[in-house]
Structures are given as C-alpha cells and as structure tokens.
XYZ file of C-alpha atoms in Angstrom:
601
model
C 0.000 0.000 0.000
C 2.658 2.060 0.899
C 4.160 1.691 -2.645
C 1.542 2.827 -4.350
C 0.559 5.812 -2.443
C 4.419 6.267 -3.199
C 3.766 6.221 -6.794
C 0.578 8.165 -6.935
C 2.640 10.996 -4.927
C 5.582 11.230 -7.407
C 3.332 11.029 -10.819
C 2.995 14.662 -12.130
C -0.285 16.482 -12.373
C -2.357 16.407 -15.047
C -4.555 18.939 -15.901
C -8.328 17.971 -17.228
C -8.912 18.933 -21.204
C -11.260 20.794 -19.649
C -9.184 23.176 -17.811
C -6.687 23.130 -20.359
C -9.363 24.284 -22.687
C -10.135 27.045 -20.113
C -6.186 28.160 -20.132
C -6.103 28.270 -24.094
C -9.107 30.104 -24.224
C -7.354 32.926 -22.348
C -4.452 33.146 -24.780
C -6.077 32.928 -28.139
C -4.907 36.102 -29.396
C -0.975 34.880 -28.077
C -0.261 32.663 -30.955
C 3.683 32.301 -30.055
C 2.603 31.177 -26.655
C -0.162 28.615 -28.051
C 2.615 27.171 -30.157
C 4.744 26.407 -28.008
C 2.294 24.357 -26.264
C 2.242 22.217 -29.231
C 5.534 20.753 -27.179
C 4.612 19.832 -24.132
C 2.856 16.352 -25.141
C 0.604 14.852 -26.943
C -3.069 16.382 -25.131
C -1.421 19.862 -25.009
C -0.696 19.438 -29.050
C -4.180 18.108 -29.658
C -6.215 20.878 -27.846
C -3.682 23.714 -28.894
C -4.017 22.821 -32.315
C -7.501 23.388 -32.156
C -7.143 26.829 -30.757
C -4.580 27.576 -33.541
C -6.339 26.174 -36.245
C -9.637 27.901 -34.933
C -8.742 31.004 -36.891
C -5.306 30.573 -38.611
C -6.062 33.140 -40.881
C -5.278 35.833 -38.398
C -1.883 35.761 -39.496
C -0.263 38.822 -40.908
C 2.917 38.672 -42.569
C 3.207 37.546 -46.452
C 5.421 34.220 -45.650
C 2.736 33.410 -43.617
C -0.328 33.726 -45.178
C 1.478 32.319 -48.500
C 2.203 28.993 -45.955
C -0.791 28.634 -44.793
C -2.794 28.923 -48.067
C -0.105 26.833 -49.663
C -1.397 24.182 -47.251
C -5.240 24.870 -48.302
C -4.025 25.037 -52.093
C -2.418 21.293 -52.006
C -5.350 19.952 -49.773
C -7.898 21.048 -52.515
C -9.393 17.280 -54.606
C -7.593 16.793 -57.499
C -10.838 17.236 -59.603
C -10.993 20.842 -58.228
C -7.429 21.477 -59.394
C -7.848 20.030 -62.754
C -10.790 22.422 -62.986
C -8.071 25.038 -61.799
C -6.171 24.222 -64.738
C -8.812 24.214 -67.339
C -9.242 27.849 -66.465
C -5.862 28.771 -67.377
C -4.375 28.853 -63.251
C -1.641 26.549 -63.453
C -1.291 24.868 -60.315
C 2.431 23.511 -59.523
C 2.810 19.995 -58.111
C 2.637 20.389 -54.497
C 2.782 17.469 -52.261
C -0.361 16.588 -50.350
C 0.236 16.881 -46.933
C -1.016 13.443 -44.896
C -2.434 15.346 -41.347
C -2.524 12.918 -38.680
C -4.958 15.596 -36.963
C -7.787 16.665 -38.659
C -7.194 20.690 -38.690
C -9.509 21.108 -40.917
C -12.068 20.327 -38.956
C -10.964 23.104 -36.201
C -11.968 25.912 -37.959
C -14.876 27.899 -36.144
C -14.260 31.301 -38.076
C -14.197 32.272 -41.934
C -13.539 35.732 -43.215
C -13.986 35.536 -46.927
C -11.697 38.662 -47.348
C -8.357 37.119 -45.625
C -8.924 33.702 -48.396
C -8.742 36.533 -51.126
C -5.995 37.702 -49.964
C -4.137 35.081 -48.595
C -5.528 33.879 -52.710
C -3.570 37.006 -54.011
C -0.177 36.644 -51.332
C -0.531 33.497 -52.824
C -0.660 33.849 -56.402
C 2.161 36.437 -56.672
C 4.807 34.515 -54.653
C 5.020 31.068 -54.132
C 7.379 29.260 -51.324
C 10.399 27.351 -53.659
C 11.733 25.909 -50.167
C 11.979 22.136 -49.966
C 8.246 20.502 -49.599
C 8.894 18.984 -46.196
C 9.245 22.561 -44.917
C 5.706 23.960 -47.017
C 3.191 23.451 -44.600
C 2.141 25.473 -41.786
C 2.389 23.596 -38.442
C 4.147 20.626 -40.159
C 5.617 19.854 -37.197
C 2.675 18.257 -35.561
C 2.948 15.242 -38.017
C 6.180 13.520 -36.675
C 4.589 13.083 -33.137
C 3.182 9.628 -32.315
C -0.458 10.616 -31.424
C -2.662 8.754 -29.424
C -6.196 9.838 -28.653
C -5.927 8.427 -24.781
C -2.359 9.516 -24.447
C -2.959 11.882 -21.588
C 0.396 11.300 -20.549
C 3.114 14.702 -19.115
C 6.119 13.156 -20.529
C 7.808 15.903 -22.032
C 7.875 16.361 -26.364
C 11.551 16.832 -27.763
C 10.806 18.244 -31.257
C 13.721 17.424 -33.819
C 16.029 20.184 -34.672
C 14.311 20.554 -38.189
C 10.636 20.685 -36.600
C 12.333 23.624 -34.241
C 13.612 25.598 -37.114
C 10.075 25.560 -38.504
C 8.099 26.175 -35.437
C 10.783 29.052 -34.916
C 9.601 30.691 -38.632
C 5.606 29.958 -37.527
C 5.589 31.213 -34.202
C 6.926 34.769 -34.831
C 4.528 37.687 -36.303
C 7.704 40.015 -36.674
C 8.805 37.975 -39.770
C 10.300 40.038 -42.294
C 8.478 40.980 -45.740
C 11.748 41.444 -47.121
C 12.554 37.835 -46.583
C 11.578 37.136 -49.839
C 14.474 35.372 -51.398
C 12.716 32.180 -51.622
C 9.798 33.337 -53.750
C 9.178 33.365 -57.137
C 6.649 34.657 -59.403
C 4.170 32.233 -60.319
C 2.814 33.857 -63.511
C 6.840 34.681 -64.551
C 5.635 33.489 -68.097
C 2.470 35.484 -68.204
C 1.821 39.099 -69.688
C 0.128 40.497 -66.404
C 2.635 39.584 -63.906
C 2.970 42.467 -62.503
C -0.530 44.053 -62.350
C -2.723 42.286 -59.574
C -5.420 44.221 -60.994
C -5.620 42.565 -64.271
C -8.872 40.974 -65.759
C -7.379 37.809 -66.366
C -5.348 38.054 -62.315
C -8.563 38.742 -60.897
C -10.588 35.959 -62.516
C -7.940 33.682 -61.475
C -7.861 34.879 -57.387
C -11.705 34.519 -57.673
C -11.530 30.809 -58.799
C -8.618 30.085 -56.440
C -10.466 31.792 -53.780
C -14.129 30.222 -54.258
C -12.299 26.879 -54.540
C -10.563 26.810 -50.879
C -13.701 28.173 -49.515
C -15.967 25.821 -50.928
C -13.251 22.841 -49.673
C -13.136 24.769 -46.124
C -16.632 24.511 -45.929
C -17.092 20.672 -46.765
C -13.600 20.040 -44.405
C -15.273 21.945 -41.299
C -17.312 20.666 -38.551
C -19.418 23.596 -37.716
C -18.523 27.470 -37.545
C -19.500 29.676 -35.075
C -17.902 33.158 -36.943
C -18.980 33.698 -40.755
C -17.516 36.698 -42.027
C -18.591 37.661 -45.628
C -17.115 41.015 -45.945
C -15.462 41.360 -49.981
C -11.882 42.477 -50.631
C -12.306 44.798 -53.495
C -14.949 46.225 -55.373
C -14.148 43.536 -57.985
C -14.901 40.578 -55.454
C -18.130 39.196 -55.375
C -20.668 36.835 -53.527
C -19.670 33.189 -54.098
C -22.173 30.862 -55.427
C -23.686 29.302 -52.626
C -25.568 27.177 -54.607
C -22.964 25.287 -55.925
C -21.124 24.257 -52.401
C -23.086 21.015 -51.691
C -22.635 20.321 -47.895
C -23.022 24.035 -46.508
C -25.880 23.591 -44.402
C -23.759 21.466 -42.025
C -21.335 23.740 -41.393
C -23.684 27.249 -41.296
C -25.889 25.290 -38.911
C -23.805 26.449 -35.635
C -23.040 30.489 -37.038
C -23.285 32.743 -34.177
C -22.398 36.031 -35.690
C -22.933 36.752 -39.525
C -21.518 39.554 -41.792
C -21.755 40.915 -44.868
C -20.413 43.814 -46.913
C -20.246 44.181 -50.107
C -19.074 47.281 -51.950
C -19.840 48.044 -55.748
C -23.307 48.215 -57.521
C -23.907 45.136 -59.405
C -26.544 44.031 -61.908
C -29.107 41.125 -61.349
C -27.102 38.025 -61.782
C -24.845 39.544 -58.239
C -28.336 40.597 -56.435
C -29.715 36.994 -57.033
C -26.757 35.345 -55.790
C -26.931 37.539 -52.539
C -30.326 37.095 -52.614
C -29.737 33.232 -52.630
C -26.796 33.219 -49.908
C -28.978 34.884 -47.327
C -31.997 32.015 -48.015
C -29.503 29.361 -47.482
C -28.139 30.800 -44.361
C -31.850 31.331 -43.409
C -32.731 27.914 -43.797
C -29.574 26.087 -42.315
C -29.040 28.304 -39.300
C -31.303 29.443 -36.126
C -28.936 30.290 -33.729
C -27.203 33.914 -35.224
C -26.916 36.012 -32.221
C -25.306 38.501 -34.134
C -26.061 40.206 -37.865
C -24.389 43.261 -39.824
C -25.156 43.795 -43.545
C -23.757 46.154 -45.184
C -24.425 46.453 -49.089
C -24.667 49.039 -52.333
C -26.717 46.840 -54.476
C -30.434 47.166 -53.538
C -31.976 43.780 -51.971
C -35.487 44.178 -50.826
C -35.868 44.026 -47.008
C -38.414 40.900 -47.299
C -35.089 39.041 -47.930
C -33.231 40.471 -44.983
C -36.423 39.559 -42.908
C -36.815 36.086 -43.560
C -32.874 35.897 -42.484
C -33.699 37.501 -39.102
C -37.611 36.331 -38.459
C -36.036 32.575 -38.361
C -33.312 33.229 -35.468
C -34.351 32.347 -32.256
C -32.072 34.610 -30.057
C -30.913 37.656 -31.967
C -29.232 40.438 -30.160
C -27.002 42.418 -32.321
C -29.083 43.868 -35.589
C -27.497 46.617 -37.980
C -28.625 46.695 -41.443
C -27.366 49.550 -43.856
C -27.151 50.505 -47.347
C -24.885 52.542 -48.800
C -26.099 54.006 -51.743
C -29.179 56.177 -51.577
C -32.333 53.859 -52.161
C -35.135 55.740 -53.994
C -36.823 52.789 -55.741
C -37.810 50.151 -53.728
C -41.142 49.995 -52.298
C -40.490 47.729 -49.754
C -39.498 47.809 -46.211
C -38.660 46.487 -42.696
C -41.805 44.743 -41.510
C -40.328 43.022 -38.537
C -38.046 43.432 -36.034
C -37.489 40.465 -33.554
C -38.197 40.862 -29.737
C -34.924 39.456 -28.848
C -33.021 42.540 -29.632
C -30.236 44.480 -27.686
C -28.617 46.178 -30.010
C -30.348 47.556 -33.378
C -28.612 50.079 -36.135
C -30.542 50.794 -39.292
C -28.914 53.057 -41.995
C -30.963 54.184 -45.183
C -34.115 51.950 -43.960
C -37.482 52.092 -44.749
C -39.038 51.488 -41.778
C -43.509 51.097 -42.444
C -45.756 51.674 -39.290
C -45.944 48.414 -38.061
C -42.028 48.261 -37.992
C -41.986 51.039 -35.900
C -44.917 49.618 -33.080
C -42.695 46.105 -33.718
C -39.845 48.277 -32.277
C -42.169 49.168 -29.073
C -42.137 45.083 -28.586
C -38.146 44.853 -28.019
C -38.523 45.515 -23.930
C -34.874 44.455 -24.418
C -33.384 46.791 -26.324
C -30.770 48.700 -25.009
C -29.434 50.812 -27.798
C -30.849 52.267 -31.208
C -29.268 54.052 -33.805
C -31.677 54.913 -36.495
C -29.436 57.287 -39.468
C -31.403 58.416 -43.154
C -33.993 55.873 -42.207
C -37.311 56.794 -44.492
C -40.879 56.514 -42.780
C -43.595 55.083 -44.821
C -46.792 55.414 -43.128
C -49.862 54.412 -44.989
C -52.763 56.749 -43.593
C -51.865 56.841 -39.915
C -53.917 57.977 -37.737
C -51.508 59.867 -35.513
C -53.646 59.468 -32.282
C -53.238 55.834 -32.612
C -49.500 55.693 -32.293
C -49.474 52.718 -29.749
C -47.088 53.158 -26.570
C -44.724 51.104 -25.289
C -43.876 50.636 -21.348
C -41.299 48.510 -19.213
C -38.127 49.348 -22.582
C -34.726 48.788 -21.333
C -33.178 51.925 -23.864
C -29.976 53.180 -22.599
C -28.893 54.843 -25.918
C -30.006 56.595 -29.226
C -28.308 58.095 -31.784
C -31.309 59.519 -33.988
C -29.807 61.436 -37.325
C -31.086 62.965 -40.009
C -34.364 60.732 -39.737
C -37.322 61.788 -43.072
C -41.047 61.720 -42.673
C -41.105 60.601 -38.981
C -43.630 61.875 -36.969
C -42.420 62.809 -33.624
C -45.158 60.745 -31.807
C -43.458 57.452 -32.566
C -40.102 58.764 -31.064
C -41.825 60.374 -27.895
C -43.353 56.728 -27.880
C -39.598 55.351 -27.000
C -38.907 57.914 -25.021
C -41.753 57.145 -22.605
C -41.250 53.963 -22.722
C -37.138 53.927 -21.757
C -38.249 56.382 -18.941
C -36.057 56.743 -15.971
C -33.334 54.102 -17.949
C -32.599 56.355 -20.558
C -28.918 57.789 -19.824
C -27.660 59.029 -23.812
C -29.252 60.783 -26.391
C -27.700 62.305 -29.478
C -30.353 64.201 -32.095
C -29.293 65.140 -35.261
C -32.649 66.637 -36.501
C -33.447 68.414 -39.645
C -34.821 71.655 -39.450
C -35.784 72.542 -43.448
C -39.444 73.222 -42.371
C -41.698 74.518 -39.377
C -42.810 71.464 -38.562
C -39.611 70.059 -38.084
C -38.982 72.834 -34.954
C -42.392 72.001 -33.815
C -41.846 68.288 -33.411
C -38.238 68.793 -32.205
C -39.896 71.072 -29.683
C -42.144 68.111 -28.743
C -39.203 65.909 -28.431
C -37.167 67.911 -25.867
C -40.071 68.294 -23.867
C -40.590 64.387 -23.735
C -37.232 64.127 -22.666
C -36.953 66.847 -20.035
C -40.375 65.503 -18.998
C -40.086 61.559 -19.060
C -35.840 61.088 -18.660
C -34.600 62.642 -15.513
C -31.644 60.424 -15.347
C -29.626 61.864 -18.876
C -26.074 61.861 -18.517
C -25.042 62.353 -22.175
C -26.895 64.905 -24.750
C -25.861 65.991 -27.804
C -27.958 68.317 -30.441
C -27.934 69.301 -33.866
C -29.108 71.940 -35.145
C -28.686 73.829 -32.071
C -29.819 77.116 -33.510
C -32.785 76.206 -34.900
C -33.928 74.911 -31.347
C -31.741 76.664 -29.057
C -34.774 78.786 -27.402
C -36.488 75.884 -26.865
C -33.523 74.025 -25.079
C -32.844 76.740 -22.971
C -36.633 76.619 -21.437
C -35.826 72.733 -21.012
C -33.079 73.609 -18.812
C -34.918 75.980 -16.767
C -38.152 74.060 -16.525
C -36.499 70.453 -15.973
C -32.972 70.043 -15.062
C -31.355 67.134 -15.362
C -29.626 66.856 -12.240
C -27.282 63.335 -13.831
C -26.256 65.698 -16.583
C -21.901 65.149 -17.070
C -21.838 65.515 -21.158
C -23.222 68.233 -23.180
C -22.882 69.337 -26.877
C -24.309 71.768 -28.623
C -23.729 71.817 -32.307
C -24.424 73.223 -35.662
C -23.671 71.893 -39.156
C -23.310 75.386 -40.605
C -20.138 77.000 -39.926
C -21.044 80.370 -41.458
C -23.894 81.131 -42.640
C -26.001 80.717 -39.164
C -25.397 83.575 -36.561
C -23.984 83.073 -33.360
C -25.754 81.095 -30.400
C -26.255 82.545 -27.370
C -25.169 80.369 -25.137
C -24.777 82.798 -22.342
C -28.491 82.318 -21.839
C -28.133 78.093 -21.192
C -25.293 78.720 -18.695
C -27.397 79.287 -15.370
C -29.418 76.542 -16.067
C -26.852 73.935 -16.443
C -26.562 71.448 -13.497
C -24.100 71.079 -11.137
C -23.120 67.470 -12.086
C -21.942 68.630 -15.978
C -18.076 68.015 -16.307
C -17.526 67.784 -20.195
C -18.824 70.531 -22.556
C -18.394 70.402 -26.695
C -18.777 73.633 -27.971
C -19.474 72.959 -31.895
C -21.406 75.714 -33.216
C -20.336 79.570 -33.886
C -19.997 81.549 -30.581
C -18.846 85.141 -30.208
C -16.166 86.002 -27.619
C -18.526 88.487 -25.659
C -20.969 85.318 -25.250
C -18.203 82.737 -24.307
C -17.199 85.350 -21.758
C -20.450 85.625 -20.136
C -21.484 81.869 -20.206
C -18.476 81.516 -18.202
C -19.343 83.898 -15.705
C -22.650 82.690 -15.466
C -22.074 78.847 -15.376
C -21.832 77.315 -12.023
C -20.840 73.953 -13.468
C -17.210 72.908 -12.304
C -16.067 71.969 -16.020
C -13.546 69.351 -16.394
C -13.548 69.228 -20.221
C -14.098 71.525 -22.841
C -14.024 70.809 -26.594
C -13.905 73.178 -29.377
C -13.964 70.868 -32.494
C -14.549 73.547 -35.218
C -11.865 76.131 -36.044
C -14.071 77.649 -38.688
C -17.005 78.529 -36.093
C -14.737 79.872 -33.028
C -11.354 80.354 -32.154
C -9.238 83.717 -31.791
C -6.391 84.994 -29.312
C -9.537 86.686 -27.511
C -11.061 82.828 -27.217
C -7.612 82.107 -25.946
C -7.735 84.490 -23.367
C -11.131 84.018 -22.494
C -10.192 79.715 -21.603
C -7.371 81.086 -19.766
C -8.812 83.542 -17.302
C -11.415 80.468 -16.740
C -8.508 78.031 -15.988
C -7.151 80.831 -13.652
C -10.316 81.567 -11.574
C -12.120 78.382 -11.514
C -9.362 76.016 -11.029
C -11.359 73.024 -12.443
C -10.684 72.468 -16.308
C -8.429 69.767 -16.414
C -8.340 69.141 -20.737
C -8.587 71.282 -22.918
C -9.305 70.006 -27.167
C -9.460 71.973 -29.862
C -9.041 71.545 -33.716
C -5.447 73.781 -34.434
C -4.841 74.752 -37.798
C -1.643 76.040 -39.070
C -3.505 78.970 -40.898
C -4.815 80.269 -37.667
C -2.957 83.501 -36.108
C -2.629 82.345 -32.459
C -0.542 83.344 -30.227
C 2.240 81.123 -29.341
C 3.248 82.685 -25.937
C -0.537 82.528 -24.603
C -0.885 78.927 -26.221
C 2.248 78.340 -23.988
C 0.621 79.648 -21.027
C -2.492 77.724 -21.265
C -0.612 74.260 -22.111
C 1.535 75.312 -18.746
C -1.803 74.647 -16.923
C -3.625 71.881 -18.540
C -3.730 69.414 -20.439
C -4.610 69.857 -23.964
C -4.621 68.285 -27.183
C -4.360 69.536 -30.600
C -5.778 67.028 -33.306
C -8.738 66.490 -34.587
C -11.230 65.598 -32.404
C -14.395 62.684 -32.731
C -17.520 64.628 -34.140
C -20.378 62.742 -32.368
C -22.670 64.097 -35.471
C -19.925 62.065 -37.426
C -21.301 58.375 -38.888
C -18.594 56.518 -39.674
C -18.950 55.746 -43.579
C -20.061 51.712 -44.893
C -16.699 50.448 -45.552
C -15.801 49.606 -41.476
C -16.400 46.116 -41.680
C-alpha cells in the first residue's frame, strides 16, 4: 500500500482537457505562446491545435499567409485542381500533406476577405523551399499521437521541426525575406498588375475553390464573415457548395459587406446566400449587412424572423435607395442592439420596435418613414423598454409621436441621447420642440446629450433647462452643421441653467467672444472638459484668453481640445501659457454628429 501511495505521490499532475481548454481560451490572441504548447505532449498538441487552427487566418505577414494557403491550395481534390487548370491557373505539383490531426475540422471562423488575400499573397509569390518545410504547423505530423495519451512526458521536437516552429511562431517575420519566392505567372503578360482581368478571374476561382473545400472540411462554424476584398470581389455561389448547411448550422455572428453596384445576376446570388443561411441556421446572435446593391428588405427579414435569439441587428445601405417599395416589416423581440442606416421602416415596424422591452441601444441614421394613412392618435405606446442609448440622425417623414413613444417607454433608464434633426421646415422645430419636452419631462436620469441643429432649437432648449434640469447631466454638446452662414448662439443664456453634475462641454457651433465670456461667468458647473472641435465657427487669441482667465479663476478644467490649424494667427506665448496649466490636445477631435462611412467592416 505504501508503494503505491508512493507512486501516486511522485506522478505529475495532469490537468483535465477541460481546464486546459479554459487556459487556451485565455491566450487565443498569443499565438507564439499557443505554439509552443504544441511541445509539451501529446493532449497539449491536440487541444492547442484546435485553438490555432480555430482562426489561422489571423496571421499577418506575407510568408505566412502564403504557408498557410499553400497548405489549403495542395489539400484542394484533385478534380478541383484540374478544374483550376482548365481555367488557365496553373497549379504547380505540391505534395499533399497526410495530417494525422484533422485541422480542418478546427476551424470555427471564416472571413472571406483574408482567403482573397491570402488567394492574391498566394498567387504572386510562391514558397520554392523544400516541400517537407511547405506546410504550416508541419511539425505536428512527426509526433506519435494517441487519442488516450494523456500522458506529461515531455515532447523533444527534432532540430528541423524547431527551425520551422521558430519561422511559424513569430509575427515580426520580415516581408523582405523574400528570397525564396518566385513569381508564379513569370511566363504570363500580367505579372505584374494584380489588378488585371485575367489576375482577378484567377484569385476569384482560387479563392471560391478553398472556400468551398473549407466549408465541406469543417465541422461547424460559429464566426462567418462575408465582408469582400475589393470592389471587384463578389458573392460566391452558394448554390454550388453542396454540404453548406452542415457547417452554417452552428453560425453565431454573420456579416456581410459588399461594396460596388452590381446588376441582377450579383443581387440573385446575394439574394440566394442569405436564403440558405436562413434555412440552415437558427442560432445567429449577431447580424451586420452592409451592401450598395439594392436587396429588398423581405429578404433580410426572412434571415432575421427565423433566429431564435438575436441580439445584435445593424442593417445599412450605402447608396441612396429611392426605388424600392419595400421595407422592414419586422423586427425580432430578442433585440439588444439595433442600427438601421438608409431603412425604410412602415408603421408596423416602428410599433414592432415598441415590442423589443430588451433593447438597449438604437441608432436609427437616413432611415425613411412610410406610413400608410396613420392615424396619428393611434401611435401605440410602449412601457417597461430597457433603452440606454439613441443616436437619432437625419431621420425623413417621422412623426415625432413614434419617437416620444420610445422615449416614454425607456423612462427613468434612458442615460444618452444624441439628435441630429433636420430643421428645413416649421414642422420640423415644432416636433423637435415636442421631443425635448418628452425628454426633459419623461428622462430625468440623462447623462449624455448631444444636439444638432442647435440654432434652430436653441430657445427651446434653454426653457428645457430651466423648466427640468437634469440633475445626472456630465456631457453636453451643442452643435451646428453650418459654420457660417447661421449667426452666433447665445449660449450665455443656457449657462445658469446647467446642473451642477456637468463636467464635459463640446462647444461645436459659432460663438462670439462676448458670449463665451459671459457663459463663463454665469455657469456654475465645475467643467472638467471643454471641446472646441470647429476652427471655422470659433477660435481667436480673444477665445484664448477668455479659456485662460477660466482656468485661472475656476481652477477646475483639467483638458482642454481643440481643432489647431496652421492657418490660424494664435498666439504662441498665450498657447504656452495655457498648455503650462492643462492638459490639452491639438488634433482632430471625434464629431459625435460624425457616422462613420459603410466600408468599417
């Protein structure tokens, strides 16, 4: 007995795959580290290799991504390489490499923009290094591997498997290292000129080929990616991948973004890749599309309608969208977090919205209204919303009764609101007006506003303030799209209304230096921050001054932003002075008016 208590005392620990799992989990974005656990035995190399193979194509360098697709390239059927070759892409003989672990299988994310250009790395330089050093990882494939080998006896790799895992594991390897490469197409006219018609055919077979062999070689993924390199990619045909159901079955999070108008034959193949995703997969938490060509919402729907748990919703198109008649009928109950660019949104979309008791945040941008004979009285309300944020810009033929709606609804959890309303006619003030008063009346607990226009509703503001503070208040803007031709605001009249808790304050919108003066005097607010973004609507050597007596008497601005221009006649000594007693930064500073363009994918 004795004995083998002995032994059970001197065997090593083993940690569970479980816990292992746990630990590689943590360092997924440390591929040197994961590597080198590729060493320790054979569990280790099993579960590591899963992690690395998860998402190899988060490798950066050239050598790399040309390794790793050279591994893809030489896996692909030999049917799909004659095919290749019909086409005029001459594939050289590459040796098939004989994986005793199926890595394949590990992959849980696809972005169909790193194949294309892992396709193009690929097609312009190709490794001319001896085929047992080709593939990526090759190293796993001279360990004895045993699936119930949970055994900590330490793995000696060979010298040769170290000098590989050595060139794998680093992401500071050299572009320049190049020496080993040669041109594949060094007999071809259009060598040198990726963008060629005949190049670009070719990276759009190679490409559609590995993807429709990662596809059929995966178990399931949980990350599909679909945003297009260029404006000369386009959608694969999903029809022609027999097998994809299986592996779209488990998707998570889906994206899409396609730049470039294309005719019919491109719409119907989008068309067709979002029914097939539809059809195989219920469990996306997460959707972004992003597209120029025009699809008809009904599509988009029947993609979203069939997921069962759908939290993450933004849906924009990038060209302006004057033809279609449809719209956005549904929006699914499930949803935290919704962002709708260049929309039509119908009636019943918008009481669907009231549903979402969920939702946290909306951003609604160019979003079009079409309400078929509403009776405005009948605008239902919604109660019990959990909206924490909304970002409402530049919104056509809305009437203000559906927004009041929300704002009811979010109540005492509504903490940011940014407005970017238009103010071309009278009753755009009107149901502006309406709006602030909802919000001074309903949302006590605001702690970031931002406006625009400001001018054209700057009286009405002001009687906000005074009527209904909001006592949470730390982050204010006041803006104005019109750097000249709109006179200044007052804002000396806001300033002894402001509360007590504001801290940051964005001036974007044309103020004169007698008014800056006096809000300054008047404002009992200890201001921490203050942010001049515009150099065209305010800044002189008076402004200057002005900041700097503040800084002097009040003793609380801590930062100080502004947008410097060369061209501006400022002087340096009382720039000096000020930077002496805060801190302050000269750059251009985040607009929150600014939407960042469709290309962010």
């Amino acid at each position: 007995m004795d004995k083998i208590n002995s032994n059970i005392l001197n065997k090593s620990p083993v940690l569970v795959p479980d816990c292992l799992n746990l630990v590689f989990n943590y360092l997924a974005n440390d591929k040197n580290t994961l590597f080198s656990c590729l060493f320790v035995n054979h569990l280790w190399c099993n579960l590591a290799a899963q992690h690395l193979w998860k998402d190899p194509f988060s490798l950066t360098s050239k050598i790399q991504k040309v390794k790793l697709f050279q591994v893809y390239v030489s896996s692909l059927p030999h049917k799909e390489i004659r095919q290749l070759n019909e086409k005029g892409l001459k594939i050289p003989n590459l040796v098939t490499p004989n994986f005793k672990l199926p890595y394949f299988s590990y992959l849980k994310q696809i972005f169909y923009r790193k194949i294309e250009e892992c396709a193009l790395e690929w097609l312009l330089y190709e490794d001319d290094s001896d085929s047992s050093d080709k593939f990526s990882l090759n190293c796993f494939e001279n360990m004895e591997y045993n699936d119930d080998d949970i055994s900590d006896e330490e793995y000696e790799p060979t010298e040769s498997e170290l000098e590989v895992s050595s060139e794998e594991s680093s992401d500071e390897c050299s572009e320049d290292d190049s020496g080993s490469m040669k041109i594949v197409f060094r007999d071809t006219f259009f060598q040198q000129d990726p963008n060629h018609p005949v190049f670009a055919l070719h990276q759009k077979a190679l490409t559609f080929a590995v993807f429709k062999q990662l596809l059929a070689s995966c178990n399931k993924l949980d990350v599909l990616n679909m945003s297009l390199f260029s404006s000369n990619s386009t959608i694969p045909d999903i029809v022609l991948i027999p097998g994809c159901h299986t592996a779209f079955s488990d998707i998570t999070v889906f994206n899409f973004f396609q730049k470039g108008i294309y005719g019919d034959a491109e719409r119907a193949k989008i068309i067709c890749f979002l029914n097939i995703l539809g059809y195989s997969s219920r469990n996306i938490s997460k959707i972004g599309i992003i597209v120029d060509t025009e699809i008809e919402e009904t599509y988009i729907s029947n993609l979203i309608n069939v997921q069962e748990d759908l939290k993450y919703l933004t849906i924009k198109y990038a060209q302006g969208r004057t033809n279609l008649q449809s719209f956005l009928e549904s929006i699914p109950q499930t949803l935290v977090y919704l962002e709708l660019y260049a929309v039509k949104l119908s009636d019943c979309s918008f009481n669907a919205l009231f549903e979402c008791k969920n939702l946290e945040e909306i951003k609604l941008v160019r979003c079009r209204f079409i309400c078929h004979k509403l009776d405005q009285e009948q605008v239902s309300e919604s109660e019990g919303l959990k909206l924490r944020k909304i970002f409402w810009k530049e919104n056509v033929y809305n009437h203000y009764k559906y927004f009041v709606s929300l704002i009811r609804g979010a109540n005492k959890t509504l903490k940011e609101v940014v407005l970017c309303l238009p103010a071309n006619r009278v009753r755009d003030v009107t149901d502006t007006n309406e709006i602030l008063n909802a919000l001074a009346k309903f949302c006590p607990n605001i702690k970031l506003f931002a406006i625009l226009d400001v001018y054209s509703y700057y009286t009405q503001l002001v009687k906000v303030f005074e009527s209904y503070p909001w006592e949470n208040l730390t982050s204010l803007t006041l803006g104005s799209e019109h750097s000249y031709s709109v006179p200044y605001i007052a804002i000396d009249r806001l300033a002894p209304y402001l509360p007590a808790s504001l801290r940051k304050l964005r001036i974007a919108c044309a103020v004169s230096e007698q008014d800056l003066k006096t809000f300054f005097d008047k404002c009992q607010a200890p201001i921490e921050e203050l942010s001049i973004p515009n150099l065209n609507q305010i800044f002189t050597n008076r402004h200057l001054r002005i900041i700097r007596d503040y800084i002097k008497e009040k003793r609380t601005l801590k930062q100080f932003d502004f947008e410097f221009s060369h061209n501006q006649v400022i002087s340096y000594e009382l720039w000096k002075e000020i930077k002496e007693m805060v801190d302050t930064r000269t750059h251009h500073l985040f607009d929150p008016f600014y939407y960042p363009p469709c290309d962010l994918f």
